[in-house]
GROMACS .gro file of C-alpha atoms in nm:
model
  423
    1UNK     CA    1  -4.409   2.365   0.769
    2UNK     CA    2  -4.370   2.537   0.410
    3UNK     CA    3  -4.664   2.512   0.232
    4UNK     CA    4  -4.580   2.393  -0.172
    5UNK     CA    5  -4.533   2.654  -0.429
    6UNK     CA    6  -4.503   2.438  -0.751
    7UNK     CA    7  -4.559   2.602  -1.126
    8UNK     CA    8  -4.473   2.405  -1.424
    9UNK     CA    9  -4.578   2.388  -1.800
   10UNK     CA   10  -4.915   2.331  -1.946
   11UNK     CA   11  -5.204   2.479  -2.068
   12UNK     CA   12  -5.486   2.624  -1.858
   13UNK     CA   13  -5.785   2.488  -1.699
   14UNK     CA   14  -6.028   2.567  -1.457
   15UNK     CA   15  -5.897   2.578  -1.085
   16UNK     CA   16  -5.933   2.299  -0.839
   17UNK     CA   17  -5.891   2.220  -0.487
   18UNK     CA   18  -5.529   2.014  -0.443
   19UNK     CA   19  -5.737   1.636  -0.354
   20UNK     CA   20  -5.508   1.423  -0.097
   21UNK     CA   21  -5.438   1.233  -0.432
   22UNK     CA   22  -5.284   1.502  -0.589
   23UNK     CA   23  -5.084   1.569  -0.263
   24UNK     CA   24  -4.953   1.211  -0.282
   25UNK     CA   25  -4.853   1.283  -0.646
   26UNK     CA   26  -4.666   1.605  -0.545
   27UNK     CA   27  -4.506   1.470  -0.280
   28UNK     CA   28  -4.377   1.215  -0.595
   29UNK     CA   29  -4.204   1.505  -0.752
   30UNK     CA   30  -4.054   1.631  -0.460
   31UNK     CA   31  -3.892   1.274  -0.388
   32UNK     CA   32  -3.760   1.240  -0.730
   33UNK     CA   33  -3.651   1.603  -0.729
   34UNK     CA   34  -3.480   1.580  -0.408
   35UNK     CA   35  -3.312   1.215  -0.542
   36UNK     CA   36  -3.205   1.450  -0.854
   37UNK     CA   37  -3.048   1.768  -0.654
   38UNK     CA   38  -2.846   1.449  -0.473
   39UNK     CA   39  -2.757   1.275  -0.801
   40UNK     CA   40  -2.633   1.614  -0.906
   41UNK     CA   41  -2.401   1.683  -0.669
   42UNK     CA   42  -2.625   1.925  -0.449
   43UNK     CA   43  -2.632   1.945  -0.075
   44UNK     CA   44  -2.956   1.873   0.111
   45UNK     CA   45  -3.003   1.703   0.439
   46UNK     CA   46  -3.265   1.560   0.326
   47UNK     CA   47  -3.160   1.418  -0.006
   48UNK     CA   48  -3.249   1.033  -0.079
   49UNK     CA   49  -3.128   0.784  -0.277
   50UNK     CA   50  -2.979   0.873  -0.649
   51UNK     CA   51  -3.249   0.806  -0.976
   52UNK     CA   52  -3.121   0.819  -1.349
   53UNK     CA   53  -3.112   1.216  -1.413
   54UNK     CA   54  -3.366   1.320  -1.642
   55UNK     CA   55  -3.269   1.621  -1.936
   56UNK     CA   56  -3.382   1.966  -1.792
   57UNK     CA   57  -3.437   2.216  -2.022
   58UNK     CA   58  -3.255   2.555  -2.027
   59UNK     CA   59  -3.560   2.724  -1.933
   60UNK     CA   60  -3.728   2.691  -1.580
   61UNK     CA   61  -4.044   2.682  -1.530
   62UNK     CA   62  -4.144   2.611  -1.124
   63UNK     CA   63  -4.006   2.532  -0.804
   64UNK     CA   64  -4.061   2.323  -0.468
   65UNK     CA   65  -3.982   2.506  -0.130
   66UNK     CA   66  -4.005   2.371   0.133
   67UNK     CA   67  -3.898   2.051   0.392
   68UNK     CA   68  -4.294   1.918   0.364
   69UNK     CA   69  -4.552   1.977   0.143
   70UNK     CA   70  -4.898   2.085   0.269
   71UNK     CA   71  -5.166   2.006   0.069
   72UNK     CA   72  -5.537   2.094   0.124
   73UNK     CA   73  -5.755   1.786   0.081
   74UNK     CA   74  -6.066   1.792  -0.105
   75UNK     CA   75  -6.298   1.713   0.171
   76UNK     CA   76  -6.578   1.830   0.382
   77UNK     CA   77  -6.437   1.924   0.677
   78UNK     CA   78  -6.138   2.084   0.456
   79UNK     CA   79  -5.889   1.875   0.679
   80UNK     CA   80  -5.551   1.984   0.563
   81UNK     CA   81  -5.354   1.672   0.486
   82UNK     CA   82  -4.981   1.619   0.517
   83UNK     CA   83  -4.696   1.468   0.289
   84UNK     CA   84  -4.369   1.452   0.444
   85UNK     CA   85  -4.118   1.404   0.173
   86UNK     CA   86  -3.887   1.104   0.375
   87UNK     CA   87  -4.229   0.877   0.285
   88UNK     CA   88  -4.188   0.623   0.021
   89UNK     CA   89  -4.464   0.652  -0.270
   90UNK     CA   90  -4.495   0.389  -0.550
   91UNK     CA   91  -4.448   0.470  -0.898
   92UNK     CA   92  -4.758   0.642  -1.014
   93UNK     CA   93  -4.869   0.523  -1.366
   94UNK     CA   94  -4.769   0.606  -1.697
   95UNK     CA   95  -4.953   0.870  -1.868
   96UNK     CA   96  -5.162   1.042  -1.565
   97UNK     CA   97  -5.203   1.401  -1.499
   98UNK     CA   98  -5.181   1.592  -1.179
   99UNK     CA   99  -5.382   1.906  -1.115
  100UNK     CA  100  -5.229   2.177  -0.881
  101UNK     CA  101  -5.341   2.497  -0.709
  102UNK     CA  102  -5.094   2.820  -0.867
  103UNK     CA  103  -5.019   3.078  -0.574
  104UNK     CA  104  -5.223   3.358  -0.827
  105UNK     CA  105  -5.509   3.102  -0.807
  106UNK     CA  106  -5.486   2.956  -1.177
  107UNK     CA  107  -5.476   2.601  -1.228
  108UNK     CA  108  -5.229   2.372  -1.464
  109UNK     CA  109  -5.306   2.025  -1.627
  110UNK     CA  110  -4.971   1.933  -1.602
  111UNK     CA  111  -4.756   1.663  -1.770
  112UNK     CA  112  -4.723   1.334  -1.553
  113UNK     CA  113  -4.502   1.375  -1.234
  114UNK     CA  114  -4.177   1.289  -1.391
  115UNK     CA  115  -4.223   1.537  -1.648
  116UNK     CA  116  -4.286   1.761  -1.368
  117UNK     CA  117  -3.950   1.736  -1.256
  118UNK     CA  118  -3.811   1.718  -1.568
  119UNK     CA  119  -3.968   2.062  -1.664
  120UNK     CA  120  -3.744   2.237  -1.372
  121UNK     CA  121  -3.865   2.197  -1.037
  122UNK     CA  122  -3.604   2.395  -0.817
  123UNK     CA  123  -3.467   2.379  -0.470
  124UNK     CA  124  -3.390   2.683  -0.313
  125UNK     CA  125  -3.053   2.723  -0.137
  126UNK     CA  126  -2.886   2.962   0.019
  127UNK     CA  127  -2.678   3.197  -0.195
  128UNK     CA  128  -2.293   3.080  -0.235
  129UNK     CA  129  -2.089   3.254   0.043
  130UNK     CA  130  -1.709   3.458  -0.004
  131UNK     CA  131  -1.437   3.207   0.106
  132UNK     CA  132  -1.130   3.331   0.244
  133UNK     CA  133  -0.742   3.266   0.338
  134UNK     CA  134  -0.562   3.534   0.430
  135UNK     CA  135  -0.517   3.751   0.102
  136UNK     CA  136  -0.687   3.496  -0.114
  137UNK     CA  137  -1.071   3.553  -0.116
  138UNK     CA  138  -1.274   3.336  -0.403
  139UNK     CA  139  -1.615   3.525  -0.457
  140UNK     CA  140  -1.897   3.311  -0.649
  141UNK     CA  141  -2.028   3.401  -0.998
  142UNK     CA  142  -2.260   3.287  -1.251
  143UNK     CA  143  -2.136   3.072  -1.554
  144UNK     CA  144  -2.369   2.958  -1.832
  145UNK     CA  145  -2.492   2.645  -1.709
  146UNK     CA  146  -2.560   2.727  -1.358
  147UNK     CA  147  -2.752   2.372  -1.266
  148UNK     CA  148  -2.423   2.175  -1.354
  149UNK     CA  149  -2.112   2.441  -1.250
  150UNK     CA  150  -2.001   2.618  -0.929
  151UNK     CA  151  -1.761   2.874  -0.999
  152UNK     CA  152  -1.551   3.156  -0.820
  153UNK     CA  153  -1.305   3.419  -0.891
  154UNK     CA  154  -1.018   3.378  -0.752
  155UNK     CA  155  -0.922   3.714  -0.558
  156UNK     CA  156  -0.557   3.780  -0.471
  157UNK     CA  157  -0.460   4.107  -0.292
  158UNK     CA  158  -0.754   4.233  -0.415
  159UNK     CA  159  -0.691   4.175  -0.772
  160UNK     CA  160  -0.845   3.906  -0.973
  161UNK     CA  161  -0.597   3.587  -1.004
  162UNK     CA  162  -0.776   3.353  -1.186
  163UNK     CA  163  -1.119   3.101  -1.162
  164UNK     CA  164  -1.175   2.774  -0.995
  165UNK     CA  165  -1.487   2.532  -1.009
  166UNK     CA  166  -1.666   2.237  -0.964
  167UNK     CA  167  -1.911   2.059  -1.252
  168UNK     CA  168  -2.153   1.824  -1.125
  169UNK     CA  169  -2.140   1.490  -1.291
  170UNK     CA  170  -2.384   1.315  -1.077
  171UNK     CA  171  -2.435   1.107  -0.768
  172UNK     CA  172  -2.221   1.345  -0.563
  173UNK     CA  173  -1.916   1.357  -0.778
  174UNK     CA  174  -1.766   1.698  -0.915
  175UNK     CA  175  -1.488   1.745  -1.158
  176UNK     CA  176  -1.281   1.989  -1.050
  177UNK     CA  177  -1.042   2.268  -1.261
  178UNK     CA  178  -0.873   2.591  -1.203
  179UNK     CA  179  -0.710   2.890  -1.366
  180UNK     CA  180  -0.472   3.132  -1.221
  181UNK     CA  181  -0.300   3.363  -1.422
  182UNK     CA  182   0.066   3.402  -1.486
  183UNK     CA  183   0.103   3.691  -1.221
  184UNK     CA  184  -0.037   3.538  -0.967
  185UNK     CA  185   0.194   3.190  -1.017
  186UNK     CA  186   0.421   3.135  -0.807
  187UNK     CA  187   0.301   3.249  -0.491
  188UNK     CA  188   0.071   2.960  -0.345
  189UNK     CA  189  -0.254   3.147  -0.483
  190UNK     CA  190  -0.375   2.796  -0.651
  191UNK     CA  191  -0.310   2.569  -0.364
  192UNK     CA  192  -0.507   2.831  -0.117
  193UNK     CA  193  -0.771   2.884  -0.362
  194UNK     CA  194  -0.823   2.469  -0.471
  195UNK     CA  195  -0.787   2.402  -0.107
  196UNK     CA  196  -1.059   2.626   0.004
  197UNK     CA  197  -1.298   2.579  -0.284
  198UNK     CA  198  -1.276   2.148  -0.222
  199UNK     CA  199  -1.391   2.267   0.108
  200UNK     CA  200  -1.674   2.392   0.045
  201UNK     CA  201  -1.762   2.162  -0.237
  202UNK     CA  202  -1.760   1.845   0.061
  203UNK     CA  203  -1.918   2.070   0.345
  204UNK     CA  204  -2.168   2.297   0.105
  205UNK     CA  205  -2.224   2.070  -0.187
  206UNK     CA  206  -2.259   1.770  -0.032
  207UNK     CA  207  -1.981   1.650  -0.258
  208UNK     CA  208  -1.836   1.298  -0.168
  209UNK     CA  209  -1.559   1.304  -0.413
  210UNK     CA  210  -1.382   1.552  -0.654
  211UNK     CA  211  -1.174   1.430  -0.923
  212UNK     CA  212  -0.925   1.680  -1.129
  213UNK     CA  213  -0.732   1.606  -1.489
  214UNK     CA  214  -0.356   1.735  -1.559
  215UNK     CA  215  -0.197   1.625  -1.805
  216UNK     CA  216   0.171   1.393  -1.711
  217UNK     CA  217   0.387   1.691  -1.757
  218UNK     CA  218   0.209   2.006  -1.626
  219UNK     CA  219   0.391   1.969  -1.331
  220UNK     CA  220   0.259   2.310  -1.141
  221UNK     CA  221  -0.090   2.150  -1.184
  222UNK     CA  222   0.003   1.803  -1.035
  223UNK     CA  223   0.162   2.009  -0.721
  224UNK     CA  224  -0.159   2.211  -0.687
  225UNK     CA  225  -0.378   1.892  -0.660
  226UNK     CA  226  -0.144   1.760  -0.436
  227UNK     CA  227  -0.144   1.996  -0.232
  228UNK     CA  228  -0.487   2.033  -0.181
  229UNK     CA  229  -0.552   1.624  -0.112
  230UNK     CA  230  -0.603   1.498  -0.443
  231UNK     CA  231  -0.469   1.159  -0.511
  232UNK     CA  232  -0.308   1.042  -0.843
  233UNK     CA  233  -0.530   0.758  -0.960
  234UNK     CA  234  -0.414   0.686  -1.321
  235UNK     CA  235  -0.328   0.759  -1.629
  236UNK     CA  236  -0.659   0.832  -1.858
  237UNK     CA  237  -0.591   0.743  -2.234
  238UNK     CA  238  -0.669   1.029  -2.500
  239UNK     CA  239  -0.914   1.193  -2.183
  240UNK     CA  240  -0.883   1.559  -2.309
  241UNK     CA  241  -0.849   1.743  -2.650
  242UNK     CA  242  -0.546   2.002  -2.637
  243UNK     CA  243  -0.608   2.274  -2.835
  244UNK     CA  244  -0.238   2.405  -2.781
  245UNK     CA  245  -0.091   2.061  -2.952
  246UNK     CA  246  -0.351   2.120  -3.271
  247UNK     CA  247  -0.656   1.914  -3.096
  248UNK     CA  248  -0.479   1.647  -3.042
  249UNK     CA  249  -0.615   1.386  -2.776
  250UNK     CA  250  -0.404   1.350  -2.498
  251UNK     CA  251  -0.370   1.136  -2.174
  252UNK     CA  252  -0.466   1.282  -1.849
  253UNK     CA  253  -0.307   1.204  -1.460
  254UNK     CA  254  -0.683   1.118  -1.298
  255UNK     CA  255  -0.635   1.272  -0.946
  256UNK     CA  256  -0.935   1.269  -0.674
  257UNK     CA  257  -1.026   1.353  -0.365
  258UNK     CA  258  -1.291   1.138  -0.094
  259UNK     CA  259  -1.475   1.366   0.171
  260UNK     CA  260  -1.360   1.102   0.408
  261UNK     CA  261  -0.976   1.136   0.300
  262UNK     CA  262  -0.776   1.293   0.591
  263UNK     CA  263  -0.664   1.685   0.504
  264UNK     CA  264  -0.344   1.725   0.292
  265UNK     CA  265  -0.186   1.890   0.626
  266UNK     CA  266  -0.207   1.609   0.788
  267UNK     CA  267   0.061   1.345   0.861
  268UNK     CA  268  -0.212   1.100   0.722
  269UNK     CA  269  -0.322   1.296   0.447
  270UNK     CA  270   0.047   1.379   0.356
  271UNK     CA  271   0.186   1.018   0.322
  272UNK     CA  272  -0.174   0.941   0.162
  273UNK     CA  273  -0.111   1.178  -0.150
  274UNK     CA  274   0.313   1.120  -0.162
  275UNK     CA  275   0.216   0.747  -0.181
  276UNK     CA  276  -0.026   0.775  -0.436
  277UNK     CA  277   0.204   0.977  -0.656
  278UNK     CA  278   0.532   0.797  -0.610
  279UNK     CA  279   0.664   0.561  -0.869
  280UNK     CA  280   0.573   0.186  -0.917
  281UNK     CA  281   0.749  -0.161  -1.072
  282UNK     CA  282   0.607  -0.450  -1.166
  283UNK     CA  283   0.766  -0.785  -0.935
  284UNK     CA  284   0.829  -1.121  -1.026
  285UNK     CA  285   0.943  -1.378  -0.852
  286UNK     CA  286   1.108  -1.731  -1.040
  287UNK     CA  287   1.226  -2.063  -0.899
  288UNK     CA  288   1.573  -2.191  -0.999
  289UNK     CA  289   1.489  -2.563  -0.961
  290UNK     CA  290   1.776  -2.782  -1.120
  291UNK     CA  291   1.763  -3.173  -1.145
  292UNK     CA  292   2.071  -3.430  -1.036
  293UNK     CA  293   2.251  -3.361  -1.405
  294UNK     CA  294   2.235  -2.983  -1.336
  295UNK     CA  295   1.940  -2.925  -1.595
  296UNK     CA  296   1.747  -2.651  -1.542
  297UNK     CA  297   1.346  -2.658  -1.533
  298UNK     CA  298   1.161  -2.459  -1.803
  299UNK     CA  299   0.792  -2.431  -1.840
  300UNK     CA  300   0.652  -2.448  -2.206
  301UNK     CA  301   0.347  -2.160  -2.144
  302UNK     CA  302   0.014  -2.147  -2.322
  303UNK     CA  303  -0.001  -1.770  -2.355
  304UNK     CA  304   0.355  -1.680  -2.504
  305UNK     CA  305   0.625  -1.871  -2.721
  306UNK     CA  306   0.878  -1.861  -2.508
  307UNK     CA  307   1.001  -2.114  -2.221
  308UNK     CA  308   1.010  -1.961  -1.905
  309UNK     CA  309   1.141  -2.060  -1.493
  310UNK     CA  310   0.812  -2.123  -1.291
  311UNK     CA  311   0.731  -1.894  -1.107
  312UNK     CA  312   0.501  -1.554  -1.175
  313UNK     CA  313   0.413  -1.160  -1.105
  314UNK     CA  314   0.373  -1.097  -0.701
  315UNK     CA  315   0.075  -0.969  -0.579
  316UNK     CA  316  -0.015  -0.633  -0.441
  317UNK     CA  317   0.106  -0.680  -0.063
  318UNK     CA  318   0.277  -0.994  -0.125
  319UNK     CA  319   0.663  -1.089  -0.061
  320UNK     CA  320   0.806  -1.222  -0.331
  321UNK     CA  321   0.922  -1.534  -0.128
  322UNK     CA  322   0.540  -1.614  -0.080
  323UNK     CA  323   0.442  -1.521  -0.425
  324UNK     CA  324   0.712  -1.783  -0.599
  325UNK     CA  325   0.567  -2.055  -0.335
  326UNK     CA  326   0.237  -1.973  -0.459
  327UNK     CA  327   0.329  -1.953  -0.818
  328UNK     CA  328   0.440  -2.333  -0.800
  329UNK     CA  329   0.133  -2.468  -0.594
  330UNK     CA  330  -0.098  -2.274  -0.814
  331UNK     CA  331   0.028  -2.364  -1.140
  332UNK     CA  332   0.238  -2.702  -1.077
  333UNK     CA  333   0.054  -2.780  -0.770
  334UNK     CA  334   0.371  -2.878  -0.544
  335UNK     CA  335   0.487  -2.721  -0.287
  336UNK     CA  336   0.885  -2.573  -0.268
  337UNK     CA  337   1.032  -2.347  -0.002
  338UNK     CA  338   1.272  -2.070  -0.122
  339UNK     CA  339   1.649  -2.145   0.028
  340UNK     CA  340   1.806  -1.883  -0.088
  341UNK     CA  341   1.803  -1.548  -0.337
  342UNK     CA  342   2.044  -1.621  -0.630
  343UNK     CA  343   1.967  -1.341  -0.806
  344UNK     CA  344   1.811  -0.964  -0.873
  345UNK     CA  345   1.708  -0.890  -1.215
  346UNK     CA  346   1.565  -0.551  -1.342
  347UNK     CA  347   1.424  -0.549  -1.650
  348UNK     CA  348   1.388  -0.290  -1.885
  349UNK     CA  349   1.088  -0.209  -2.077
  350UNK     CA  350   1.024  -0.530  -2.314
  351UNK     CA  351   0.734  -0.495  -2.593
  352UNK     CA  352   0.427  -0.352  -2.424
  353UNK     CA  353   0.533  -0.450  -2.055
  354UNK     CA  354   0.682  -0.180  -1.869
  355UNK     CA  355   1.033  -0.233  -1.648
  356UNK     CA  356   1.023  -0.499  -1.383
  357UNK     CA  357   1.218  -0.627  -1.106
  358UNK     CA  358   1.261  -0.987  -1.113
  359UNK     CA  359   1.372  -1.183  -0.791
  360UNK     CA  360   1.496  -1.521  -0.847
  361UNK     CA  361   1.497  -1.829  -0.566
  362UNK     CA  362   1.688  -2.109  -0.554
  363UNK     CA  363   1.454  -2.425  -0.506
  364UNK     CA  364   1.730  -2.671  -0.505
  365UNK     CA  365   1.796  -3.002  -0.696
  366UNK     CA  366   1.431  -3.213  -0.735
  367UNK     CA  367   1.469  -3.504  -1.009
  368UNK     CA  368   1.103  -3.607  -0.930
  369UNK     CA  369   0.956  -3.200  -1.014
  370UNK     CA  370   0.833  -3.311  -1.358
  371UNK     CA  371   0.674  -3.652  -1.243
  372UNK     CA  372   0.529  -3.505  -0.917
  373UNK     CA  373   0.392  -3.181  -1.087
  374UNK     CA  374   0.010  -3.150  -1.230
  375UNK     CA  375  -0.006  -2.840  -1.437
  376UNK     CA  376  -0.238  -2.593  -1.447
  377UNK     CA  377  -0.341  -2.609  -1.839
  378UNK     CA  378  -0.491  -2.262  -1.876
  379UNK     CA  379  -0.130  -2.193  -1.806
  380UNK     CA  380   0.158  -2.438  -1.841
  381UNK     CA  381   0.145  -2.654  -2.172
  382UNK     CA  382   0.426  -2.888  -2.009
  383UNK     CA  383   0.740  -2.884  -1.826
  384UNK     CA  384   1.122  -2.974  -1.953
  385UNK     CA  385   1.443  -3.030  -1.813
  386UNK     CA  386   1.720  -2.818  -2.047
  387UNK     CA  387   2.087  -2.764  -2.060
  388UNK     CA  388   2.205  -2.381  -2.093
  389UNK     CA  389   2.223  -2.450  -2.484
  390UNK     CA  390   1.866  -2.531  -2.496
  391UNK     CA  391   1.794  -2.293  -2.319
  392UNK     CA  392   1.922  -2.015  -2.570
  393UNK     CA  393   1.729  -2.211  -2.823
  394UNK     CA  394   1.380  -2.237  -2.623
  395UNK     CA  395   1.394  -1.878  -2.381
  396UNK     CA  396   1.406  -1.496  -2.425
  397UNK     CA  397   1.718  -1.310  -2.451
  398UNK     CA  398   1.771  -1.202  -2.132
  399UNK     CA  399   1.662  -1.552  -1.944
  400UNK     CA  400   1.951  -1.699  -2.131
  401UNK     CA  401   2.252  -1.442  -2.038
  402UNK     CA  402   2.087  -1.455  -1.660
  403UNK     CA  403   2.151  -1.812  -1.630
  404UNK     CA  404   2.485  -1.808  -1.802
  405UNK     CA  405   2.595  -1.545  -1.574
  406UNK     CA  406   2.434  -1.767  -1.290
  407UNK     CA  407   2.627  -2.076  -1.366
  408UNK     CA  408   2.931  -1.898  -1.323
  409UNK     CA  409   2.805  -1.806  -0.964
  410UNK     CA  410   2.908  -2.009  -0.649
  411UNK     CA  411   2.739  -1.813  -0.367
  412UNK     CA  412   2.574  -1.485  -0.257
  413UNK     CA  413   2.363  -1.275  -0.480
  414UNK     CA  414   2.391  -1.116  -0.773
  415UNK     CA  415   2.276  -0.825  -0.909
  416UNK     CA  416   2.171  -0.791  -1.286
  417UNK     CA  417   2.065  -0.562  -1.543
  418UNK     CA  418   1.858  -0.707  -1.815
  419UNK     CA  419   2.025  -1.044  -1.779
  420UNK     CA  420   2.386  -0.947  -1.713
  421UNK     CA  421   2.604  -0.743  -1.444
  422UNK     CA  422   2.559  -0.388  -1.474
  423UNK     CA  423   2.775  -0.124  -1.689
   0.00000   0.00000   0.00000
């Protein structure tokens, strides 16, 4: 066992034995240290559960070494006492002050133990190691504010090819960025280099998850994060100033990583990231339900002026022949069984929604829909039965030239555009 080297900030006093009380308070600051170093993003085998991160300032002034703290007790028979850091301590109260033995024999009244590890108590770990693939080699090196980055050159036929690292946001999550300079493009450098340095950041840094930014068209950027397991999450609204569009703030691509995702070279990992990044449309699937007169059903809606067919967006997973029978049980609380698709109806982008692919069932004739129906009322105002010129009157655009083109249609399906066949 390591015996505790701990320093910190305060004035001088005369020196005193470390009493199994001051032990216990210690072995306080090396819990909430240790919870700190995990918050932060550092790996330790021993780390515990993450606490709110306290400021440090720039200046350090101690450290903790050590998997156990040994700490002489204050008693006859000088019985040396021992605080193993896995124990669970209470809080110790507000405004207390330890007293603890300095290895040149000088003694501190300190500030109270969260201070302590607010004032810099520091882990030691092992130096960061060279990485290598082949002719890429990423050596570490210092940046400015060492407790929060991990950086390395980027090495490539022994020239240097650019930068990549890792800032620690807390709670074992790093943000990830990289450089490589135009030279060097090209050539798979960044893809090596991101691939090796995520890596290390799950196996040395006790990382769980790395996220990266890129903005929507920086296309060489988007490959490299690919291509190293990074998944596209979303699109991040003003995320980053751009200094090269005047400091403007633009959106971001949010891309991460898990430490439990499967590597990029796998088939797994692969199909993981190419889902992730492929292209998605909205669904919605509508009931055609007509009565004995051939009127069509429209539902007046609570949440936009105009009348539309029942039915609604399908859920993630969900076939649009189970979303429109869900749609009417949810909202009109009958139950209908698709017979047939009438129609296919992609629709462009229409005010703030994006483009959408509408499928349309036919529900057959029902005169009873209207009496047998009880509405949802956060939803549906009421229901009516319309002819195609109240229709025009009562629906959008596009729901009128759909069912227009639709009345024309005896059988099969048809395929639309916005409402009408395609040009």
């Amino acid at each position: 066992m390591a015996k505790f080297i701990l320093l910190y900030k305060g004035p001088a006093t005369p020196m005193e034995d470390i009493t199994p009380e001051v032990g216990e308070q210690l072995m306080q600051a090396w819990n909430a240290w240790m919870r700190l170093q995990h918050r932060r993003g550092r790996r330790h085998r021993h780390s515990q559960v993450p606490v709110r991160r306290p400021p440090l300032p720039q200046r350090r002034y101690g450290a903790l070494r050590g998997r156990d703290l040994r700490a002489r007790a204050d008693v006859s028979d000088q019985t040396e006492q021992r605080y193993h850091h896995q124990q669970a301590w209470a809080t110790r109260p507000a405004g207390r002050r330890l007293t603890a033995q300095s290895p040149t024999g000088t003694a501190w009244s300190g500030e109270p133990v969260w201070r302590v590890v607010t004032y810099g108590a520091l882990v030691s770990v092992p130096p960061a190691p060279v990485l290598c693939d082949g002719e890429v080699v990423l050596r570490p090196r210092t940046v400015g504010d060492v407790d929060s980055a991990v950086s390395f050159l980027i090495e490539h036929k022994s020239r240097v090819a650019g930068t990549v690292e890792v800032r620690l946001t807390g709670e074992g999550i790093g943000e990830l960025s990289w450089a490589v300079s135009a030279d060097h493009r090209g050539q798979g450098v960044g893809t090596r280099a991101v691939r090796l340095f995520v890596r290390y950041a799950f196996e040395e840094l006790g990382l769980h998850r790395v996220v990266a930014y890129a903005e929507p068209d920086d296309q060489a950027s988007l490959r490299i994060a690919g291509r190293a397991g990074l998944r596209r999450e979303g699109i991040v609204r003003a995320a980053r100033v751009a200094r090269e569009h005047g400091g403007e703030r633009r959106d971001h691509v949010l891309l991460a990583r898990l430490a439990t995702d499967p590597e990029p070279t796998s088939g797994e990992g692969f199909i993981g990231v190419l889902n992730a990044g492929l292209p998605t449309k909205r669904a919605i699937a509508q009931g055609l339900i007509r009565n004995s007169v051939d009127e069509i059903l429209l539902c007046e809606l609570t949440y936009k002026q105009e009348w539309d067919l029942p039915g609604g967006v399908v859920d993630p997973h969900e076939s649009p022949a189970h979303a429109i029978v869900r749609e009417l049980r949810e909202e009109l609380d009958v139950e209908a069984s698709p017979r047939s698709l009438v129609a296919v109806n992609w629709l462009p982008r229409w005010r703030a929604w994006d483009d959408a692919i509408l499928f349309v069932f036919d529900l057959g004739v029902d005169d009873e829909m209207i009496a047998r129906a009880r509405l949802e009322p956060r939803e549906v105002r009421s229901l009516h039965w319309c002819t195609l010129d109240q229709v025009e009157g009562r629906a959008a655009p596009y729901v009128t030239r759909m069912l227009r083109r639709l009345a024309q249609q005896t059988e099969g399906t048809a395929y639309l555009e916005d409402g009408a066949d395609p040009t």
